Tab-separated table of C-alpha atoms in Angstrom:
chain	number	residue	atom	x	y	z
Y	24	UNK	CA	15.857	15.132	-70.005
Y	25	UNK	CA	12.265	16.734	-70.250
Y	26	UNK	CA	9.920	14.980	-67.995
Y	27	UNK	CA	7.434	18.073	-68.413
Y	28	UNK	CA	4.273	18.008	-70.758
Y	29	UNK	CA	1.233	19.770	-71.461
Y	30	UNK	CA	-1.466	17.646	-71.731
Y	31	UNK	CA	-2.243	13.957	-70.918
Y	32	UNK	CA	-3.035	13.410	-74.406
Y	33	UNK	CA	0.888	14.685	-75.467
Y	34	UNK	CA	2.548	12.951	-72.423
Y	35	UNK	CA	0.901	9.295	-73.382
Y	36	UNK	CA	1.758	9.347	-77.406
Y	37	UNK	CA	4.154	6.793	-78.783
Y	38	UNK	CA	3.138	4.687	-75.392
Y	39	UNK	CA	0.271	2.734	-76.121
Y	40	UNK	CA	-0.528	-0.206	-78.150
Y	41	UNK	CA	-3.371	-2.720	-77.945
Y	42	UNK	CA	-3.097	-5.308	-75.415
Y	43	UNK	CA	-1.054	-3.625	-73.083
Y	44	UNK	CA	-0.301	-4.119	-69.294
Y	45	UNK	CA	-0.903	-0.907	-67.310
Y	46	UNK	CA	-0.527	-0.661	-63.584
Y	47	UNK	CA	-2.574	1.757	-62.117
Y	48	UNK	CA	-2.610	3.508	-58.666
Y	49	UNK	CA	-5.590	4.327	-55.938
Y	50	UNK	CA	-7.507	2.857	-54.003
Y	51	UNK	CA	-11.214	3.301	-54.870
Y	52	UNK	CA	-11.702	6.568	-56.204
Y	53	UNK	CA	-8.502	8.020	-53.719
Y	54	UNK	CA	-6.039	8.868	-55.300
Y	55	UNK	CA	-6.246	7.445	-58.703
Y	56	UNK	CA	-4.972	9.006	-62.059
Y	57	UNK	CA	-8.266	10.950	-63.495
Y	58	UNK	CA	-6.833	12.801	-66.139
Y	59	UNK	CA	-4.397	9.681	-67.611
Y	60	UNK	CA	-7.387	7.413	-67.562
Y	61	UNK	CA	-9.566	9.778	-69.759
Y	62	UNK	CA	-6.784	10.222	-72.260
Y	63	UNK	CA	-6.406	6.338	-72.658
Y	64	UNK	CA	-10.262	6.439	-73.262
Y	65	UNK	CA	-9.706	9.275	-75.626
Y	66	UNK	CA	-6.579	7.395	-77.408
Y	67	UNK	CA	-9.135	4.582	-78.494
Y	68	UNK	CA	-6.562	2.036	-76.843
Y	69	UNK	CA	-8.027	-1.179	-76.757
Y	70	UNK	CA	-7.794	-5.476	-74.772
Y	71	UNK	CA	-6.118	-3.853	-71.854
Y	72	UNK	CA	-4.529	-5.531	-69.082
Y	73	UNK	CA	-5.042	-3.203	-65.733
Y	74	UNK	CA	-3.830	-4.474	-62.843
Y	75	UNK	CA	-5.568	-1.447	-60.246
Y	76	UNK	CA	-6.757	-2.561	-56.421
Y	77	UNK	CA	-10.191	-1.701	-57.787
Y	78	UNK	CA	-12.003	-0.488	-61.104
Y	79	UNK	CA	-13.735	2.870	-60.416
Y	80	UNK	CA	-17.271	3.413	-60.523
Y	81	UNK	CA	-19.885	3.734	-63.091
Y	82	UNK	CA	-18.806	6.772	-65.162
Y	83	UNK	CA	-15.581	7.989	-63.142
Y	84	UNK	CA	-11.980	6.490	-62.711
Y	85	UNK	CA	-11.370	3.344	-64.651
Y	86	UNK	CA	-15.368	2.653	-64.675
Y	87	UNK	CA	-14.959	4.756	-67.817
Y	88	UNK	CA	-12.254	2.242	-69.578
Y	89	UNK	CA	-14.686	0.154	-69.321
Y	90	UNK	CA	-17.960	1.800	-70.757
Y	91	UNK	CA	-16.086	1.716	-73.926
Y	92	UNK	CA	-14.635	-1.164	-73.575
Y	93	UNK	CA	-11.247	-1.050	-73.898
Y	94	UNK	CA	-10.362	-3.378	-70.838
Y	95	UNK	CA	-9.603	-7.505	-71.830
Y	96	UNK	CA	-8.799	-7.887	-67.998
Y	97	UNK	CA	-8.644	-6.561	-64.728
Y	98	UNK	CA	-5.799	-7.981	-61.742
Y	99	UNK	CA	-7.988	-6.147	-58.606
Y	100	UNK	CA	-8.633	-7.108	-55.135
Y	101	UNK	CA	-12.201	-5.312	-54.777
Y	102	UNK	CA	-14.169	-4.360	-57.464
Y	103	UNK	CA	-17.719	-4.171	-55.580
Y	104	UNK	CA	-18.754	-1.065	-56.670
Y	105	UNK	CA	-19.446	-0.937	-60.429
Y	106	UNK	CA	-22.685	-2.092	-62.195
Y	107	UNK	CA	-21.102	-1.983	-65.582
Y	108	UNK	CA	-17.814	-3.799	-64.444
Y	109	UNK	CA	-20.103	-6.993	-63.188
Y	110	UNK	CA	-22.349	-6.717	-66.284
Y	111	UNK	CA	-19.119	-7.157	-68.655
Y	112	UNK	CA	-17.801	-9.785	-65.930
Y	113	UNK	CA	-20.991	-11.894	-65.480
Y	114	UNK	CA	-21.659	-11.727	-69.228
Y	115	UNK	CA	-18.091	-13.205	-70.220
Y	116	UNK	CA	-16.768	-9.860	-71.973
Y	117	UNK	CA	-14.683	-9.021	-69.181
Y	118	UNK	CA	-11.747	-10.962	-67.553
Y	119	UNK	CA	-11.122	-10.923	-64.229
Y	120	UNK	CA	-7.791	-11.984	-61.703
Y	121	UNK	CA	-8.722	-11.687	-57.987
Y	122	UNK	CA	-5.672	-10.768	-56.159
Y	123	UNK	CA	-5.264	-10.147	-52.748
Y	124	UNK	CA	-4.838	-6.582	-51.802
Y	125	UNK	CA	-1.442	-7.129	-50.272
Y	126	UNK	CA	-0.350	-9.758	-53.105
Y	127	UNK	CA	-1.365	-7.291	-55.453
Y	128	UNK	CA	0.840	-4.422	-54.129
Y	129	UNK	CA	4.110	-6.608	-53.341
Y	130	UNK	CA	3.616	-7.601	-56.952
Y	131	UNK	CA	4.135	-4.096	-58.360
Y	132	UNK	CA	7.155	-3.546	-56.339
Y	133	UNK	CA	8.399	-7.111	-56.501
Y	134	UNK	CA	8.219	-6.302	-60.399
Y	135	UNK	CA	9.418	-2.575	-59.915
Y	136	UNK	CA	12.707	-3.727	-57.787
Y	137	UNK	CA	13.474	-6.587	-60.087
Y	138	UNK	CA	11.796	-9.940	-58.430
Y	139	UNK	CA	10.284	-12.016	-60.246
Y	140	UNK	CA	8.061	-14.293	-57.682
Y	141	UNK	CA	8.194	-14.271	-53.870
Y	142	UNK	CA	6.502	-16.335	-51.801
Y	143	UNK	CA	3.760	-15.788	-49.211
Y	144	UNK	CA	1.504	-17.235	-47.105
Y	145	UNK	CA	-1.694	-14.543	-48.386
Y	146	UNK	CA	-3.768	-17.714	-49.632
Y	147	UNK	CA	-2.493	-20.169	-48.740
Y	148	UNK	CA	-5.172	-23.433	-48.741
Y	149	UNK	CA	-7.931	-21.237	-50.673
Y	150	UNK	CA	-8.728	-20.721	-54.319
Y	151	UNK	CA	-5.504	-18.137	-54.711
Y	152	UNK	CA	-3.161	-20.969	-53.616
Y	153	UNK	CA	-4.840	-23.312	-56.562
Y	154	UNK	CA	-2.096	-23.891	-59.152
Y	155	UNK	CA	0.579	-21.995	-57.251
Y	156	UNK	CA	3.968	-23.738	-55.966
Y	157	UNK	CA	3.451	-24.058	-52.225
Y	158	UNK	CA	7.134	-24.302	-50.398
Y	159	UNK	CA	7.844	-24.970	-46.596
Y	160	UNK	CA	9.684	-22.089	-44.777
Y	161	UNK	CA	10.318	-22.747	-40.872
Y	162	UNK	CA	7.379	-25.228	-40.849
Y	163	UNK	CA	4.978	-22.578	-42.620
Y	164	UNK	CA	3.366	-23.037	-45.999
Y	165	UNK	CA	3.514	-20.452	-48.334
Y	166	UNK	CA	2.684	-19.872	-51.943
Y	167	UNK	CA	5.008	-18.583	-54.596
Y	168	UNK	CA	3.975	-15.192	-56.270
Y	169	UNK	CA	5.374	-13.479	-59.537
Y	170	UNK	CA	6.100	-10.284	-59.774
Y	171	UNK	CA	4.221	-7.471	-62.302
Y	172	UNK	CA	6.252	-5.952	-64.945
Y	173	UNK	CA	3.833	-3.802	-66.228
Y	174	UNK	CA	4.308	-2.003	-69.981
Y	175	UNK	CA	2.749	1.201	-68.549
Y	176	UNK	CA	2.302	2.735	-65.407
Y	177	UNK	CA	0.179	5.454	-64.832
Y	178	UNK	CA	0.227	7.547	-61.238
Y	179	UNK	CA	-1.027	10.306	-59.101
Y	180	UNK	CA	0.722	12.526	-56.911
Y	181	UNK	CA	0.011	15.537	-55.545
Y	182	UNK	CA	2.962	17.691	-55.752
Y	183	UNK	CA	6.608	16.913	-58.362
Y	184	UNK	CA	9.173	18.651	-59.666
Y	185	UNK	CA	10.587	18.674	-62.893
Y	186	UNK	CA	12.908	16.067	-62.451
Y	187	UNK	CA	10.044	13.738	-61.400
Y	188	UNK	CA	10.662	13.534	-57.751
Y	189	UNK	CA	7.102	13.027	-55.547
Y	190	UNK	CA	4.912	13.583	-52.574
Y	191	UNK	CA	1.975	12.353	-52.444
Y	192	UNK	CA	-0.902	13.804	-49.787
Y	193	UNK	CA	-2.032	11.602	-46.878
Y	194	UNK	CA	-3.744	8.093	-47.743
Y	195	UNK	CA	-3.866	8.993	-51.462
Y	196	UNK	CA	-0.681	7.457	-51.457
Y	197	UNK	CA	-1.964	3.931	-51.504
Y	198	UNK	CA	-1.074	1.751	-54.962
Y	199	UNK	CA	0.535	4.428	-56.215
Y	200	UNK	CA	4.031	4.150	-55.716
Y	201	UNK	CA	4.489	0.690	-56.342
Y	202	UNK	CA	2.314	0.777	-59.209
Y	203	UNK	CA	5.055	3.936	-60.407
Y	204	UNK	CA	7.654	0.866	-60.096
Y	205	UNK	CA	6.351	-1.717	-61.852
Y	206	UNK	CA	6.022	0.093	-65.412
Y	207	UNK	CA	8.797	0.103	-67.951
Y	208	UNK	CA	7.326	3.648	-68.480
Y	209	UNK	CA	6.034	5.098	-65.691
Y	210	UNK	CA	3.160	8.685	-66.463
Y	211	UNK	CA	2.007	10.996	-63.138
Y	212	UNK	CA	-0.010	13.185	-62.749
Y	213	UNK	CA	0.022	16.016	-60.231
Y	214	UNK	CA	-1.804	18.682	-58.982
Y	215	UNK	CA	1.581	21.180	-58.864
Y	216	UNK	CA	4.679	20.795	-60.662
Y	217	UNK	CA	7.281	23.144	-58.380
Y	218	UNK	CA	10.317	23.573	-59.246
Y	219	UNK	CA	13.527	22.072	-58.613
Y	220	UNK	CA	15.005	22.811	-55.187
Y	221	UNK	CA	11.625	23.387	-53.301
Y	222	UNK	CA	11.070	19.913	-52.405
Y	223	UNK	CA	13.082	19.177	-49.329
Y	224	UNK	CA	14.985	15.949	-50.647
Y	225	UNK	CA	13.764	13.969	-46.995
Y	226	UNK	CA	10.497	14.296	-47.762
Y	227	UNK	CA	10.254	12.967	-51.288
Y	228	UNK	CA	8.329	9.626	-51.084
Y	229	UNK	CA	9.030	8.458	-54.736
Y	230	UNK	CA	12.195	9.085	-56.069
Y	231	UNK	CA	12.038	10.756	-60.138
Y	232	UNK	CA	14.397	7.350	-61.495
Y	233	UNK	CA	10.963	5.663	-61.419
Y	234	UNK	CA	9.284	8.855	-63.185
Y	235	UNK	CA	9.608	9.507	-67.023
Y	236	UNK	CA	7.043	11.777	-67.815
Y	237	UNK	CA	4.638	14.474	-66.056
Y	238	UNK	CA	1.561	16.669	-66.038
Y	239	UNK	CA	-0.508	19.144	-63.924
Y	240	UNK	CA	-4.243	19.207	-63.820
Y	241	UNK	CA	-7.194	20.020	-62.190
Y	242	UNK	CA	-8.922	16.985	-60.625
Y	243	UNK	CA	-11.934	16.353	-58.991
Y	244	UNK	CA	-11.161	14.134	-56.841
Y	245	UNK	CA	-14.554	12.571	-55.900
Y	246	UNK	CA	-15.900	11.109	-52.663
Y	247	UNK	CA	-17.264	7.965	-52.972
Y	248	UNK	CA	-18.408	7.253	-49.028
Y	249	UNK	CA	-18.951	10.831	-47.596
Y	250	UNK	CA	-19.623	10.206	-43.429
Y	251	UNK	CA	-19.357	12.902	-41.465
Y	252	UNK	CA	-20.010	13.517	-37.174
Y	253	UNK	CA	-22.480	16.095	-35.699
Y	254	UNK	CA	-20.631	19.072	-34.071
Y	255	UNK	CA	-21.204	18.716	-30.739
Y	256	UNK	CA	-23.653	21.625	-29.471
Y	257	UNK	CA	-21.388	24.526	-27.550
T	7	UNK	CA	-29.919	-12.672	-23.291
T	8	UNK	CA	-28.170	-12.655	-26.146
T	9	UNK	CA	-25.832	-9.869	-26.666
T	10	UNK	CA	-26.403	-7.007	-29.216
T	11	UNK	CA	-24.297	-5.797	-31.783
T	12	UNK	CA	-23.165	-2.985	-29.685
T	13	UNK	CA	-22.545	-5.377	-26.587
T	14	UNK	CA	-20.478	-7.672	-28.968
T	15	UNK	CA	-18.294	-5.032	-30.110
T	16	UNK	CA	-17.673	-4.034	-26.435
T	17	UNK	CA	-16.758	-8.087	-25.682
T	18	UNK	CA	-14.477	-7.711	-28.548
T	19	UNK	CA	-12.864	-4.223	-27.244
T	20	UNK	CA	-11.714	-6.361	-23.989
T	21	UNK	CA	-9.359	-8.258	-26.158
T	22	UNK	CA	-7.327	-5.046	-27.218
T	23	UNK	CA	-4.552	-4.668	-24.626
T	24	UNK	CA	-2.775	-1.089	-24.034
T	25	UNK	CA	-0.244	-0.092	-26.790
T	26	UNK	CA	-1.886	-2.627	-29.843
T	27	UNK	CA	-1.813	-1.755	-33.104
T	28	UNK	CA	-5.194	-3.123	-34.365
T	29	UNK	CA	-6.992	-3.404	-37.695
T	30	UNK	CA	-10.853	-3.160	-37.624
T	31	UNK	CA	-13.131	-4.888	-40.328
T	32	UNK	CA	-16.374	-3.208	-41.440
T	33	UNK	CA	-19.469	-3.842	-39.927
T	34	UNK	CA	-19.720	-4.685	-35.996
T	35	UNK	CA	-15.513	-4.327	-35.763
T	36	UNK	CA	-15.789	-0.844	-37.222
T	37	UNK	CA	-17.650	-0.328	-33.220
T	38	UNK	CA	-14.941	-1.633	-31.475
T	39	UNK	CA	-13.316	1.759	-31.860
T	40	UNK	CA	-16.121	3.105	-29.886
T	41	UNK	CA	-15.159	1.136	-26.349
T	42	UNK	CA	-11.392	1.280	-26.319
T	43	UNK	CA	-12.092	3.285	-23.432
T	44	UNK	CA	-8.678	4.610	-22.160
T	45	UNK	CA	-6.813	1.999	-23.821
T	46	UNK	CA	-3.930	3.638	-25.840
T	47	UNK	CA	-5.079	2.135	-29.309
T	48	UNK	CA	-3.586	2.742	-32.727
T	49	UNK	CA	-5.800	1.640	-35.355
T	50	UNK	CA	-4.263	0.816	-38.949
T	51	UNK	CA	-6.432	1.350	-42.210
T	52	UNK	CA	-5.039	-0.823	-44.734
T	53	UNK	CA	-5.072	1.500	-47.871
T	54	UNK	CA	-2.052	3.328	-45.848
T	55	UNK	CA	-2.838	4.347	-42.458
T	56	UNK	CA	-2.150	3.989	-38.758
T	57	UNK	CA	-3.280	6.342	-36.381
T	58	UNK	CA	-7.224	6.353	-38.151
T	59	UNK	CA	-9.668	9.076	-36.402
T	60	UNK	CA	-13.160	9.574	-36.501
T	61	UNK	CA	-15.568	10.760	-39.288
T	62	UNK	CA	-15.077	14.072	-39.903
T	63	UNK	CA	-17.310	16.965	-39.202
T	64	UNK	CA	-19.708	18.562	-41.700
T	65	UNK	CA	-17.571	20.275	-44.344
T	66	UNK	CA	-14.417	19.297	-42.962
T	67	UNK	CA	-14.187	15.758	-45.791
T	68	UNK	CA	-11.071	15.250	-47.407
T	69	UNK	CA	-11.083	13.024	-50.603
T	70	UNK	CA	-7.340	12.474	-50.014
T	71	UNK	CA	-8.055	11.171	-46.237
T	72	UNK	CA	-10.127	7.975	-46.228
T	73	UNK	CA	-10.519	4.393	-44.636
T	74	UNK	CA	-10.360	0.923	-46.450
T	75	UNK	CA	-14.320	1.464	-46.520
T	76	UNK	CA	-13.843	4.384	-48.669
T	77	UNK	CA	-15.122	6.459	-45.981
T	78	UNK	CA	-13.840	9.737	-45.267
T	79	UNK	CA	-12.223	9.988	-41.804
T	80	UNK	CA	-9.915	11.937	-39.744
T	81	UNK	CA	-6.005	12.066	-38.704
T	82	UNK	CA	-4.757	12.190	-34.958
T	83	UNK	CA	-1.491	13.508	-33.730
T	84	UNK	CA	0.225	10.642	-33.939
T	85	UNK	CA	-0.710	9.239	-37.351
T	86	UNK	CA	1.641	8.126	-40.414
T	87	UNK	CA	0.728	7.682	-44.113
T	88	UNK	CA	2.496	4.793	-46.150
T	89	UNK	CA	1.946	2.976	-49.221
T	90	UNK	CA	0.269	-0.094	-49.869
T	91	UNK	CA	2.948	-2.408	-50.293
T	92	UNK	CA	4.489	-1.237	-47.249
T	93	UNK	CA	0.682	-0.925	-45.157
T	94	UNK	CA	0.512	-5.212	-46.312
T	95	UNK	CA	4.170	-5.240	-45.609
T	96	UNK	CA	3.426	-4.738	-42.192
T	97	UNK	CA	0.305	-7.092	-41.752
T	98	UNK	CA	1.950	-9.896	-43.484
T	99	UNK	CA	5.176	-9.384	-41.310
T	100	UNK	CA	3.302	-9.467	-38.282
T	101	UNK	CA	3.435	-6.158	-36.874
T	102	UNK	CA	-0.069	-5.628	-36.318
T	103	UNK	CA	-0.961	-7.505	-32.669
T	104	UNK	CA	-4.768	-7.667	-33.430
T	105	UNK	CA	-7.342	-7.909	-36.377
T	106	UNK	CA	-11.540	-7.825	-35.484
T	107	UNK	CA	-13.428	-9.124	-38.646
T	108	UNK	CA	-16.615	-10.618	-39.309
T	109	UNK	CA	-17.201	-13.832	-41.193
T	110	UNK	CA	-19.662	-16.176	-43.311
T	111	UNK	CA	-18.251	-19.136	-41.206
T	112	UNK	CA	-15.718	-20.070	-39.036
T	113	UNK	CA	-14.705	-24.355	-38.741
T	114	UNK	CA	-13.229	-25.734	-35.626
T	115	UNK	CA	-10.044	-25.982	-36.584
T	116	UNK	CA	-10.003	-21.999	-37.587
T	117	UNK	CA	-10.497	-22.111	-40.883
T	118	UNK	CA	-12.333	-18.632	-42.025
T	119	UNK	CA	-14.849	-18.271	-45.060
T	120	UNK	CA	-15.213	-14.487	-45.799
T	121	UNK	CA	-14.983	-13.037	-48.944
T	122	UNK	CA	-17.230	-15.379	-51.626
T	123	UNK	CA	-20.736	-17.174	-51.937
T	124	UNK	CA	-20.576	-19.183	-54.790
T	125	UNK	CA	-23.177	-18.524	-57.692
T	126	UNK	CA	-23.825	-14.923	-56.152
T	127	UNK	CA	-22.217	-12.142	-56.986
T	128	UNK	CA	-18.136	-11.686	-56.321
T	129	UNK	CA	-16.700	-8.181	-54.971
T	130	UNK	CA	-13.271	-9.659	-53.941
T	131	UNK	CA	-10.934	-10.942	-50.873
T	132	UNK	CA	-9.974	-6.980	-50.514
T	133	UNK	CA	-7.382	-7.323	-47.667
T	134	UNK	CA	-8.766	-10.352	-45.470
T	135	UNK	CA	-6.603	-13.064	-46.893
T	136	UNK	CA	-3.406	-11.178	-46.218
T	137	UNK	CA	-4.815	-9.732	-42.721
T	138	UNK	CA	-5.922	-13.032	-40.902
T	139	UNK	CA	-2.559	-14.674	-42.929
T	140	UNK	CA	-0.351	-11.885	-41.055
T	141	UNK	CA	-1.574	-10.704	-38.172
T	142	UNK	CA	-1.060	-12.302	-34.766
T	143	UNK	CA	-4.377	-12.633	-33.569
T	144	UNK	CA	-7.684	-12.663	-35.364
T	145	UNK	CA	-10.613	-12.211	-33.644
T	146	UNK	CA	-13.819	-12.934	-35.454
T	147	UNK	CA	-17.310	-11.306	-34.675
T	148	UNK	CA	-20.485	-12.596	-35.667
T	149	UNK	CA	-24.005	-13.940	-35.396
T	150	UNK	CA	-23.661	-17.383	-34.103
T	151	UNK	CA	-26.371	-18.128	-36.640
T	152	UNK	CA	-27.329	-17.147	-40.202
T	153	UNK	CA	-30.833	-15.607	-41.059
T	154	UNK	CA	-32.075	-18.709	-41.803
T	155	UNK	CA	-30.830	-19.591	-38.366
T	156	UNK	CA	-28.363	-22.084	-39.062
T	157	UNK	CA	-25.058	-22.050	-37.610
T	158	UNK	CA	-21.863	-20.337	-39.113
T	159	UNK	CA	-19.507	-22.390	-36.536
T	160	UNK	CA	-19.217	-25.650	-38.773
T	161	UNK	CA	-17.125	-28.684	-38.362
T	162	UNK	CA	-15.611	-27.674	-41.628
T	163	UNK	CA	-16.767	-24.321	-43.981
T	164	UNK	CA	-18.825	-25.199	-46.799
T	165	UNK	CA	-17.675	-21.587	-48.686
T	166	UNK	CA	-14.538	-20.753	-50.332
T	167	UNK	CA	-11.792	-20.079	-47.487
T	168	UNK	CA	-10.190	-16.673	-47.024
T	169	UNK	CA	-7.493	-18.868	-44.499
T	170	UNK	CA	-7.122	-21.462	-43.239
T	171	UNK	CA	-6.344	-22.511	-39.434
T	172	UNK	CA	-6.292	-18.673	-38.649
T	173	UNK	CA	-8.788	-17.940	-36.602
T	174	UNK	CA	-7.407	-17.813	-32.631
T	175	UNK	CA	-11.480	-16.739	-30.985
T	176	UNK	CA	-14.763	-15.795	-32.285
T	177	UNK	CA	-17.482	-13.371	-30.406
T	178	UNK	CA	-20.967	-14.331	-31.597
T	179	UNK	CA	-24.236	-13.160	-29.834
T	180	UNK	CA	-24.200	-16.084	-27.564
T	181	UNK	CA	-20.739	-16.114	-26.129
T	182	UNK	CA	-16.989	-16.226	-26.506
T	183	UNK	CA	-15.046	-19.272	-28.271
T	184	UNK	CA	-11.619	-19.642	-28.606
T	185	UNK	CA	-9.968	-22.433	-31.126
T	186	UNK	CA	-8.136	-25.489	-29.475
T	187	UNK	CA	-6.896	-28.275	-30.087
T	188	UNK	CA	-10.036	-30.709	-30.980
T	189	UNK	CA	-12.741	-28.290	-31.309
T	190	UNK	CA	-13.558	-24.645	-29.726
T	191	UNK	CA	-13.515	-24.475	-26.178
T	192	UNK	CA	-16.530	-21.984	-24.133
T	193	UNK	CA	-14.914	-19.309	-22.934
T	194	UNK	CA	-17.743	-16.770	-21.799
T	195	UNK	CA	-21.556	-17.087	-22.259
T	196	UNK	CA	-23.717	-13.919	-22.796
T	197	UNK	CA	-26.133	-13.692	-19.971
T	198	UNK	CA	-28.701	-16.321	-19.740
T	199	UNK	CA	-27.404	-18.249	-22.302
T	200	UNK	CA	-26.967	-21.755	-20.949
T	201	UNK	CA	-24.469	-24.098	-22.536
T	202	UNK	CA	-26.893	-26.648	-23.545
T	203	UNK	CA	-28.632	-23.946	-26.355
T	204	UNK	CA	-25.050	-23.137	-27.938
T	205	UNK	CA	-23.772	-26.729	-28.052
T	206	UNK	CA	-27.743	-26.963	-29.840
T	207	UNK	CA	-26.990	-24.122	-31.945
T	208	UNK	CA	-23.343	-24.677	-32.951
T	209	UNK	CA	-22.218	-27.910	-35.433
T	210	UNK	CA	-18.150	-27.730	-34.205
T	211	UNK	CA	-17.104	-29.858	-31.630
T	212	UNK	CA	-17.384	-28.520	-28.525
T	213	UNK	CA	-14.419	-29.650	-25.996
């Protein structure tokens, strides 16, 4: 069982096809799978599905899948900050699912733990709830939901060992562990691959059953709000 | 006088009680953080985070450490990381006692209009449909008018609805509301503000 690869280009051949679904983690530009996302734009992959909480920015994160693109259709809860994303939306080439943020992540794991709707009330009475079965729990309304089984799911972490098992660092945790669940194959990327045996096995936040294939990289990691506070004179 | 956006964010800070755990919207809720006081208040960022500090200093950013405004922030000695589905997991569950947001409008029956204008342009619902859907109360903080100065508390919302019958009390510049049975009740009025220019200024029933 090698989980190990070189490159991003090696560990994402024989996975892609046009038309795909791929489940994506991050939030914003936080966590979110740099080096996986420039392969795909490298592969030439094209009419993807992406369900991601947002869709980068113009020239970094998915905001490049979608320079070239390669994206049919995002399933996002925020996607304010991209010129080129609302040019392709408001000119028809680009589809677009508003989820809600919370929706959107119990639909990865719902679809990475094998459920295939829930229901909730996120929705309820707005334009979400339009078309959905609504059902009456203890005098509630709520709206049913269906899970994400996603062809592909690409991830960041920041540390894994070879057998796939992973931390992640503070709130660049976000979408990406149930976005790791919701993909039939599931591709991370990591800033250190360690070896087996120096993780301590209670602090692993993603088991490696949902993990089939790994790289290290360098990432940038950009900022996309940088606020700071004046040091107080001493 | 009507109150000032730093006034209404310390209105709004009286309605955290010791020991909440409290998610802040952006805008005016973000300085509700700034007149806790000496409450003991744990504030949850949605993309994974409860125990949220303040900005960091000069040099000191962390693109791994940020707030659902994408900001860069800080960590305290008592916060914990999660993931998203578990962060939603615990607004939608009801484990987070308070949420401060601001709003478009706000009808008398609590229905919220947040996230869209129709015909401009869309960002997305981000967390606010599963946060005032979730979370026990759901304070709103506003402008009791728009900048064309027409009222935001409405009879019924005109814009697409990010809940509906969720909100429990709105803060606007002019006073403090809560939602009852019939219409929104007066609860406080900023100083000087008689009751005869809000009822003038506000299209919900009054009761």
């Amino acid at each position: 069982m090698k989980k190990v690869y070189d490159t991003a280009d090696e560990a994402l051949d024989g996975l892609l096809h046009d038309g795909m679904l791929i489940a994506a983690g991050g939030f914003g530009l936080c966590g979110i799978p740099e080096l996986l996302i420039d392969a795909l734009v490298k592969s030439g992959v094209k009419d993807l599905t992406v369900a991601s909480n947002n869709a980068g920015v113009d020239g970094f994160g998915l905001g490049k899948l979608l320079e070239t693109k390669q994206i049919k259709k995002m399933m996002s809860s925020y996607v304010g900050e991209n010129a080129e994303f609302m040019r392709q939306y408001l000119s028809g080439e680009l589809e677009l699912e508003f989820n809600p943020q919370g929706t959107l992540a119990e639909r990865m794991r719902a679809g990475g733990a094998g459920i295939p709707g829930f229901y909730t009330k996120t929705g309820y009475g707005t334009q979400i709830g339009e078309g959905k079965e609504v059902k009456v729990f203890r005098g509630e309304h709520y709206i049913l939901e269906e899970g994400i089984f996603a062809d592909l799911s690409i991830v960041k972490a920041w540390k894994a060992d070879d057998t796939g098992n992973l931390v992640f660092r503070k709130t660049a945790r976000n979408f990406n562990p149930p976005a790791a669940m919701c993909g039939k194959v599931c591709v991370v990327e990591v800033e250190e691959i360690v070896p087996r045996g120096s993780l301590d096995p209670d602090t692993i936040h993603l088991p490696g059953i949902y993990v089939h294939r790994i790289i290290q990289g360098e990432h940038e990691k950009r900022i996309e709000q940088r606020t700071v506070r004046k040091r107080e004179e001493a | 006088m009507p109150w000032d956006r730093n006034q209404m964010a310390a209105r709004a800070a009286e309605e955290l009680e010791d020991g909440m755990y409290v998610n802040l919207g952006i805008g005016i809720p973000t300085l509700v953080a700034n007149y806790v006081g000496d409450k003991d208040i744990t504030l949850q960022s949605e993309n994974g985070m409860l125990g949220m500090g303040p900005f960091p200093y000069e040099g000191e950013e962390d693109p791994d450490l940020i707030n659902a405004g994408k900001q860069t922030i800080t960590e305290l000695n008592r916060t914990a990381y999660f993931d998203s589905a578990m962060s939603f997991g615990m607004i939608r569950g009801g484990k987070i006692a308070a949420a401060i947001l601001g709003a478009m409008e706000v009808a008398e029956n609590g229905d919220l209009a947040n996230w869209m204008i129709p015909g401009k342009l869309v960002k997305g619902m981000g967390g606010a449909m599963d946060l005032v859907a979730g979370v026990e109360k759901v304070v709103v903080v506003m402008d009791h008018t728009n900048k064309a100065g027409e009222t935001k508390l409405l009879k019924a919302c005109t814009l697409p609805l990010t809940g509906t019958g969720v909100v429990d009390r709105i803060i606007t510049d002019l006073g403090v509301f809560d939602v009852v049975e019939g219409g929104l009740k007066i609860v406080e009025t900023a100083p000087d503000v008689t009751e005869d220019e809000i009822r003038s200024k506000t299209e919900a029933t009054i009761v």
